[in-house]
Amino acid sequence: MRQTILAVLSLSTISALLTGCGGDLVLLNSKGPVAHGLSGLMMTAIYLMLLVVIPSIIMALWFGWKYRASNKDADYKPTWAHSTAIEIAVWGIPIIIIAILAYIAWWGSHQYDPYRPLDAESTKKPVDIQVIAEPYKWVFVYPEQQIATINELRFPEQTPVHFHITSDFTMNSFFMPQLAGQIYAMAGMQTHLHVLANETGVYRGFSSNYSGYGFSQMHFKAHSVSQADFDKWVADVKAGNGSQYAAVQKQTLDFAGLQAVRDGERSQHQIEGMLADAKTPEQKAAAEAAEKQGAYPHHPHPVTYYASVEPQLFKKVIAKYMSNYHGAEQAHADASHATAGE
């Protein structure tokens, strides 16, 4: 009776835990060639490892049943010490599986390299999008279209998209699981990511690694639309009609405006740190302005469109951390205050 109760409780607990495994499994619901290939590699690795896991579980249960104390017919070999067949199985099978995993990992790392253009998947000209990680939002600059957005992406379906990625504060991670793997965003550096959406849809994007008190708000929607809808959207943004898309419409995003967006959202702990660390008149003025503005409320930055963007804005953000040490020191201070919490 006691064993029956324990079995029922165990099954009930497992069933309750498995209810958390439902929902949209985005890693397995790929909408682009890169994500589809990566999910295929992941499932192949899982299937190969199950070749060891499943037999091990079966044998553990079978041995426990066969050699139970009440089974008087079980073989008893107290002098048994070695089996060549068992040694070959327990060493040979894992070695073969590891060799196969090593090969597909090597092949996949080249085949799905984020820096590898998707020329084989499409003959269309790629859309260039520059990504800037800001605290705590994503800024997207379209250099050819000369527009910019915050916390929203739009690009044509069946068209390669080339992301140029950097950070204007601490290290971050750019991730759209249905389209590609994650790629890091780092201050003073530029990383690349090539993606392609097979169909129209709205895909989730977010910061996948902790980068400060507000990183959980760093999520955005990536809209894959038809070429005609993309062209219309670009024209509407340039014309200042962002309200049609439930976005805040603004005119120009320049370097000063980007810094205002960046510095206008600080926690109380960061503000106190700025006041304590301020030494130069400029730092003191910035700290006083931040104190006057107050702490940033915990909610995502609204989707914002800019009808025009300053040329070379992306390069200026990178150069900010390369031309001298002041930018790097400020970023380090901001990151220290951000990760310390409020």
GROMACS .gro file of C-alpha atoms in nm:
model
  342
    1MET     CA    1   0.000   0.000   0.000
    2ARG     CA    2   0.279   0.238   0.093
    3GLN     CA    3   0.461   0.166  -0.233
    4THR     CA    4   0.142   0.232  -0.429
    5ILE     CA    5   0.094   0.569  -0.261
    6LEU     CA    6   0.456   0.665  -0.330
    7ALA     CA    7   0.420   0.565  -0.695
    8VAL     CA    8   0.102   0.772  -0.736
    9LEU     CA    9   0.263   1.073  -0.568
   10SER     CA   10   0.572   1.042  -0.787
   11LEU     CA   11   0.368   1.026  -1.108
   12SER     CA   12   0.155   1.320  -0.995
   13THR     CA   13   0.464   1.527  -0.920
   14ILE     CA   14   0.621   1.446  -1.256
   15SER     CA   15   0.295   1.529  -1.437
   16ALA     CA   16   0.272   1.863  -1.257
   17LEU     CA   17   0.630   1.950  -1.348
   18LEU     CA   18   0.579   1.855  -1.712
   19THR     CA   19   0.293   2.104  -1.743
   20GLY     CA   20   0.562   2.373  -1.748
   21CYS     CA   21   0.702   2.227  -2.069
   22GLY     CA   22   0.407   2.339  -2.279
   23GLY     CA   23   0.364   2.657  -2.479
   24ASP     CA   24   0.539   2.769  -2.794
   25LEU     CA   25   0.871   2.583  -2.822
   26VAL     CA   26   1.038   2.856  -3.027
   27LEU     CA   27   1.370   2.674  -3.052
   28LEU     CA   28   1.193   2.392  -3.236
   29ASN     CA   29   0.956   2.619  -3.432
   30SER     CA   30   1.218   2.766  -3.663
   31LYS     CA   31   1.122   3.021  -3.929
   32GLY     CA   32   1.456   3.063  -4.103
   33PRO     CA   33   1.732   2.846  -4.251
   34VAL     CA   34   1.984   2.928  -3.978
   35ALA     CA   35   1.751   2.853  -3.687
   36HIS     CA   36   1.620   2.544  -3.866
   37GLY     CA   37   1.973   2.412  -3.907
   38LEU     CA   38   2.064   2.487  -3.546
   39SER     CA   39   1.751   2.316  -3.413
   40GLY     CA   40   1.831   2.017  -3.634
   41LEU     CA   41   2.180   1.995  -3.486
   42MET     CA   42   2.035   2.017  -3.136
   43MET     CA   43   1.784   1.738  -3.198
   44THR     CA   44   2.050   1.520  -3.364
   45ALA     CA   45   2.271   1.558  -3.057
   46ILE     CA   46   1.978   1.472  -2.828
   47TYR     CA   47   1.891   1.159  -3.029
   48LEU     CA   48   2.253   1.041  -3.024
   49MET     CA   49   2.280   1.089  -2.649
   50LEU     CA   50   1.952   0.904  -2.597
   51LEU     CA   51   2.123   0.598  -2.747
   52VAL     CA   52   2.313   0.584  -2.418
   53VAL     CA   53   2.054   0.728  -2.182
   54ILE     CA   54   1.756   0.508  -2.275
   55PRO     CA   55   1.940   0.172  -2.259
   56SER     CA   56   2.098   0.279  -1.929
   57ILE     CA   57   1.756   0.353  -1.777
   58ILE     CA   58   1.610   0.028  -1.911
   59MET     CA   59   1.902  -0.178  -1.778
   60ALA     CA   60   1.889  -0.007  -1.438
   61LEU     CA   61   1.521  -0.100  -1.405
   62TRP     CA   62   1.570  -0.449  -1.548
   63PHE     CA   63   1.869  -0.532  -1.326
   64GLY     CA   64   1.684  -0.409  -1.020
   65TRP     CA   65   1.391  -0.634  -1.105
   66LYS     CA   66   1.591  -0.939  -1.211
   67TYR     CA   67   1.824  -0.941  -0.913
   68ARG     CA   68   1.569  -0.848  -0.650
   69ALA     CA   69   1.597  -1.032  -0.317
   70SER     CA   70   1.280  -1.234  -0.377
   71ASN     CA   71   1.402  -1.377  -0.710
   72LYS     CA   72   1.564  -1.706  -0.614
   73ASP     CA   73   1.623  -1.805  -0.979
   74ALA     CA   74   1.861  -1.517  -1.061
   75ASP     CA   75   2.215  -1.612  -1.163
   76TYR     CA   76   2.467  -1.586  -0.883
   77LYS     CA   77   2.832  -1.555  -0.991
   78PRO     CA   78   3.044  -1.436  -0.698
   79THR     CA   79   3.372  -1.498  -0.886
   80TRP     CA   80   3.276  -1.303  -1.201
   81ALA     CA   81   3.528  -1.023  -1.277
   82HIS     CA   82   3.549  -0.941  -1.648
   83SER     CA   83   3.354  -0.938  -1.974
   84THR     CA   84   3.517  -0.834  -2.301
   85ALA     CA   85   3.179  -0.780  -2.467
   86ILE     CA   86   3.066  -0.544  -2.189
   87GLU     CA   87   3.395  -0.351  -2.200
   88ILE     CA   88   3.364  -0.305  -2.576
   89ALA     CA   89   3.003  -0.186  -2.540
   90VAL     CA   90   3.051   0.056  -2.249
   91TRP     CA   91   3.362   0.214  -2.405
   92GLY     CA   92   3.308   0.171  -2.777
   93ILE     CA   93   2.953   0.307  -2.810
   94PRO     CA   94   3.023   0.635  -2.618
   95ILE     CA   95   3.346   0.689  -2.816
   96ILE     CA   96   3.159   0.649  -3.145
   97ILE     CA   97   2.884   0.886  -3.029
   98ILE     CA   98   3.137   1.146  -2.912
   99ALA     CA   99   3.319   1.124  -3.246
  100ILE     CA  100   2.993   1.181  -3.435
  101LEU     CA  101   2.900   1.472  -3.207
  102ALA     CA  102   3.245   1.624  -3.256
  103TYR     CA  103   3.207   1.608  -3.634
  104ILE     CA  104   2.858   1.760  -3.648
  105ALA     CA  105   2.966   2.031  -3.401
  106TRP     CA  106   3.264   2.117  -3.623
  107TRP     CA  107   3.051   2.109  -3.937
  108GLY     CA  108   2.769   2.310  -3.780
  109SER     CA  109   3.002   2.578  -3.644
  110HIS     CA  110   3.113   2.650  -4.002
  111GLN     CA  111   2.783   2.593  -4.180
  112TYR     CA  112   2.588   2.818  -3.941
  113ASP     CA  113   2.860   3.069  -3.861
  114PRO     CA  114   2.677   3.397  -3.778
  115TYR     CA  115   2.931   3.583  -3.993
  116ARG     CA  116   2.855   3.368  -4.297
  117PRO     CA  117   2.639   3.546  -4.559
  118LEU     CA  118   2.327   3.366  -4.675
  119ASP     CA  119   2.404   3.394  -5.045
  120ALA     CA  120   2.302   3.033  -5.111
  121GLU     CA  121   1.955   3.083  -4.961
  122SER     CA  122   1.860   3.397  -5.156
  123THR     CA  123   1.980   3.606  -5.448
  124LYS     CA  124   1.822   3.923  -5.309
  125LYS     CA  125   2.034   4.208  -5.183
  126PRO     CA  126   2.068   4.189  -4.802
  127VAL     CA  127   1.909   4.453  -4.581
  128ASP     CA  128   2.167   4.611  -4.351
  129ILE     CA  129   2.053   4.687  -3.997
  130GLN     CA  130   2.280   4.830  -3.728
  131VAL     CA  131   2.197   4.719  -3.374
  132ILE     CA  132   2.298   4.920  -3.067
  133ALA     CA  133   2.238   4.776  -2.721
  134GLU     CA  134   2.142   5.058  -2.487
  135PRO     CA  135   2.032   5.045  -2.121
  136TYR     CA  136   1.772   4.892  -2.137
  137LYS     CA  137   1.648   4.887  -2.492
  138TRP     CA  138   1.752   4.801  -2.847
  139VAL     CA  139   1.819   5.073  -3.105
  140PHE     CA  140   1.800   4.970  -3.472
  141VAL     CA  141   1.948   5.190  -3.743
  142TYR     CA  142   1.871   5.135  -4.112
  143PRO     CA  143   2.167   5.307  -4.284
  144GLU     CA  144   2.037   5.268  -4.641
  145GLN     CA  145   1.685   5.380  -4.556
  146GLN     CA  146   1.817   5.650  -4.318
  147ILE     CA  147   1.565   5.572  -4.044
  148ALA     CA  148   1.592   5.429  -3.693
  149THR     CA  149   1.368   5.250  -3.444
  150ILE     CA  150   1.371   5.151  -3.080
  151ASN     CA  151   1.248   4.809  -2.967
  152GLU     CA  152   1.104   4.705  -3.302
  153LEU     CA  153   1.239   4.550  -3.622
  154ARG     CA  154   1.087   4.519  -3.967
  155PHE     CA  155   1.239   4.351  -4.270
  156PRO     CA  156   1.117   4.176  -4.587
  157GLU     CA  157   1.051   3.803  -4.593
  158GLN     CA  158   1.275   3.578  -4.803
  159THR     CA  159   1.543   3.849  -4.792
  160PRO     CA  160   1.879   3.816  -4.614
  161VAL     CA  161   1.929   4.056  -4.325
  162HIS     CA  162   2.280   4.152  -4.216
  163PHE     CA  163   2.295   4.276  -3.857
  164HIS     CA  164   2.592   4.485  -3.741
  165ILE     CA  165   2.586   4.470  -3.361
  166THR     CA  166   2.753   4.674  -3.088
  167SER     CA  167   2.680   4.798  -2.737
  168ASP     CA  168   2.672   5.144  -2.583
  169PHE     CA  169   2.704   5.011  -2.229
  170THR     CA  170   2.784   4.674  -2.077
  171MET     CA  171   2.816   4.349  -2.272
  172ASN     CA  172   2.484   4.215  -2.397
  173SER     CA  173   2.334   3.931  -2.598
  174PHE     CA  174   2.111   3.970  -2.906
  175PHE     CA  175   1.878   3.674  -2.962
  176MET     CA  176   1.590   3.591  -3.197
  177PRO     CA  177   1.543   3.217  -3.134
  178GLN     CA  178   1.313   3.146  -3.429
  179LEU     CA  179   1.555   3.304  -3.676
  180ALA     CA  180   1.911   3.251  -3.549
  181GLY     CA  181   2.134   3.183  -3.252
  182GLN     CA  182   2.237   3.449  -3.004
  183ILE     CA  183   2.528   3.684  -3.071
  184TYR     CA  184   2.709   3.908  -2.825
  185ALA     CA  185   2.701   4.289  -2.834
  186MET     CA  186   3.015   4.453  -2.693
  187ALA     CA  187   3.120   4.816  -2.654
  188GLY     CA  188   3.394   4.929  -2.892
  189MET     CA  189   3.345   4.620  -3.108
  190GLN     CA  190   3.124   4.507  -3.394
  191THR     CA  191   2.980   4.159  -3.432
  192HIS     CA  192   2.775   4.030  -3.724
  193LEU     CA  193   2.468   3.813  -3.770
  194HIS     CA  194   2.302   3.698  -4.092
  195VAL     CA  195   1.940   3.584  -4.083
  196LEU     CA  196   1.655   3.519  -4.323
  197ALA     CA  197   1.284   3.472  -4.248
  198ASN     CA  198   1.112   3.212  -4.463
  199GLU     CA  199   0.766   3.362  -4.415
  200THR     CA  200   0.584   3.663  -4.279
  201GLY     CA  201   0.527   3.673  -3.906
  202VAL     CA  202   0.613   3.839  -3.577
  203TYR     CA  203   0.907   3.690  -3.394
  204ARG     CA  204   1.031   3.747  -3.044
  205GLY     CA  205   1.370   3.907  -2.978
  206PHE     CA  206   1.534   3.979  -2.644
  207SER     CA  207   1.850   4.004  -2.439
  208SER     CA  208   1.935   3.648  -2.340
  209ASN     CA  209   2.200   3.724  -2.076
  210TYR     CA  210   2.186   3.931  -1.758
  211SER     CA  211   2.328   4.279  -1.815
  212GLY     CA  212   2.180   4.491  -1.537
  213TYR     CA  213   1.870   4.564  -1.335
  214GLY     CA  214   1.652   4.632  -1.641
  215PHE     CA  215   1.771   4.362  -1.880
  216SER     CA  216   1.441   4.173  -1.851
  217GLN     CA  217   1.276   4.467  -2.029
  218MET     CA  218   1.512   4.439  -2.327
  219HIS     CA  219   1.274   4.262  -2.561
  220PHE     CA  220   1.141   4.358  -2.902
  221LYS     CA  221   0.929   4.226  -3.187
  222ALA     CA  222   1.080   4.140  -3.523
  223HIS     CA  223   0.824   4.175  -3.802
  224SER     CA  224   0.885   3.982  -4.123
  225VAL     CA  225   0.665   4.143  -4.388
  226SER     CA  226   0.625   4.145  -4.764
  227GLN     CA  227   0.854   4.368  -4.969
  228ALA     CA  228   0.564   4.599  -5.051
  229ASP     CA  229   0.469   4.634  -4.684
  230PHE     CA  230   0.832   4.699  -4.591
  231ASP     CA  231   0.863   4.974  -4.851
  232LYS     CA  232   0.539   5.130  -4.730
  233TRP     CA  233   0.656   5.115  -4.369
  234VAL     CA  234   0.983   5.289  -4.455
  235ALA     CA  235   0.791   5.560  -4.640
  236ASP     CA  236   0.552   5.606  -4.347
  237VAL     CA  237   0.838   5.636  -4.097
  238LYS     CA  238   1.012   5.894  -4.315
  239ALA     CA  239   0.685   6.086  -4.346
  240GLY     CA  240   0.635   6.088  -3.969
  241ASN     CA  241   0.337   5.854  -3.968
  242GLY     CA  242   0.462   5.615  -3.703
  243SER     CA  243   0.138   5.643  -3.509
  244GLN     CA  244  -0.020   5.414  -3.771
  245TYR     CA  245   0.193   5.137  -3.622
  246ALA     CA  246   0.126   5.222  -3.256
  247ALA     CA  247   0.472   5.378  -3.226
  248VAL     CA  248   0.601   5.706  -3.087
  249GLN     CA  249   0.712   5.913  -3.385
  250LYS     CA  250   1.014   6.144  -3.363
  251GLN     CA  251   1.216   6.332  -3.621
  252THR     CA  252   1.592   6.283  -3.606
  253LEU     CA  253   1.814   6.049  -3.408
  254ASP     CA  254   2.159   6.203  -3.379
  255PHE     CA  255   2.450   6.123  -3.148
  256ALA     CA  256   2.336   6.368  -2.881
  257GLY     CA  257   1.983   6.230  -2.897
  258LEU     CA  258   2.111   5.876  -2.867
  259GLN     CA  259   2.309   5.968  -2.557
  260ALA     CA  260   1.998   6.129  -2.410
  261VAL     CA  261   1.808   5.805  -2.472
  262ARG     CA  262   2.094   5.612  -2.318
  263ASP     CA  263   2.147   5.826  -2.009
  264GLY     CA  264   1.784   5.903  -1.939
  265GLU     CA  265   1.709   5.565  -1.787
  266ARG     CA  266   1.904   5.492  -1.470
  267SER     CA  267   1.822   5.318  -1.146
  268GLN     CA  268   1.839   5.503  -0.815
  269HIS     CA  269   2.155   5.311  -0.732
  270GLN     CA  270   2.318   5.431  -1.055
  271ILE     CA  271   2.221   5.790  -0.984
  272GLU     CA  272   2.370   5.770  -0.636
  273GLY     CA  273   2.687   5.623  -0.787
  274MET     CA  274   2.710   5.906  -1.040
  275LEU     CA  275   2.679   6.163  -0.763
  276ALA     CA  276   2.948   5.990  -0.558
  277ASP     CA  277   3.190   5.943  -0.849
  278ALA     CA  278   3.145   6.281  -1.021
  279LYS     CA  279   3.474   6.472  -1.034
  280THR     CA  280   3.477   6.697  -1.339
  281PRO     CA  281   3.223   6.977  -1.391
  282GLU     CA  282   3.072   6.779  -1.679
  283GLN     CA  283   3.029   6.469  -1.464
  284LYS     CA  284   2.876   6.673  -1.182
  285ALA     CA  285   2.633   6.839  -1.423
  286ALA     CA  286   2.532   6.501  -1.567
  287ALA     CA  287   2.485   6.356  -1.218
  288GLU     CA  288   2.272   6.650  -1.108
  289ALA     CA  289   2.061   6.622  -1.423
  290ALA     CA  290   2.011   6.250  -1.361
  291GLU     CA  291   1.913   6.318  -1.000
  292LYS     CA  292   1.664   6.579  -1.112
  293GLN     CA  293   1.511   6.345  -1.369
  294GLY     CA  294   1.478   6.063  -1.118
  295ALA     CA  295   1.502   5.687  -1.142
  296TYR     CA  296   1.384   5.497  -1.447
  297PRO     CA  297   1.049   5.320  -1.398
  298HIS     CA  298   1.054   4.945  -1.457
  299HIS     CA  299   0.874   4.908  -1.788
  300PRO     CA  300   0.991   4.854  -2.147
  301HIS     CA  301   1.086   5.158  -2.350
  302PRO     CA  302   0.802   5.235  -2.593
  303VAL     CA  303   0.844   5.149  -2.959
  304THR     CA  304   0.983   5.463  -3.121
  305TYR     CA  305   1.043   5.560  -3.485
  306TYR     CA  306   1.284   5.822  -3.615
  307ALA     CA  307   1.221   5.977  -3.957
  308SER     CA  308   1.594   6.035  -4.012
  309VAL     CA  309   1.921   5.939  -3.855
  310GLU     CA  310   2.261   6.104  -3.830
  311PRO     CA  311   2.508   5.956  -4.083
  312GLN     CA  312   2.777   5.731  -3.935
  313LEU     CA  313   2.594   5.716  -3.601
  314PHE     CA  314   2.682   5.349  -3.556
  315LYS     CA  315   3.052   5.414  -3.616
  316LYS     CA  316   3.048   5.703  -3.370
  317VAL     CA  317   2.911   5.476  -3.098
  318ILE     CA  318   3.194   5.229  -3.158
  319ALA     CA  319   3.457   5.504  -3.180
  320LYS     CA  320   3.334   5.645  -2.851
  321TYR     CA  321   3.502   5.351  -2.676
  322MET     CA  322   3.809   5.336  -2.899
  323SER     CA  323   3.936   5.694  -2.927
  324ASN     CA  324   4.017   5.731  -2.557
  325TYR     CA  325   3.963   5.567  -2.222
  326HIS     CA  326   3.694   5.804  -2.097
  327GLY     CA  327   3.410   5.620  -2.268
  328ALA     CA  328   3.530   5.281  -2.149
  329GLU     CA  329   3.567   5.406  -1.793
  330GLN     CA  330   3.217   5.553  -1.798
  331ALA     CA  331   3.074   5.229  -1.940
  332HIS     CA  332   3.252   5.030  -1.671
  333ALA     CA  333   3.110   5.257  -1.402
  334ASP     CA  334   2.759   5.232  -1.547
  335ALA     CA  335   2.786   4.854  -1.566
  336SER     CA  336   2.907   4.832  -1.206
  337HIS     CA  337   2.615   5.037  -1.081
  338ALA     CA  338   2.367   4.851  -1.301
  339THR     CA  339   2.468   4.502  -1.195
  340ALA     CA  340   2.478   4.602  -0.828
  341GLY     CA  341   2.100   4.654  -0.832
  342GLU     CA  342   1.894   4.936  -0.695
   0.00000   0.00000   0.00000
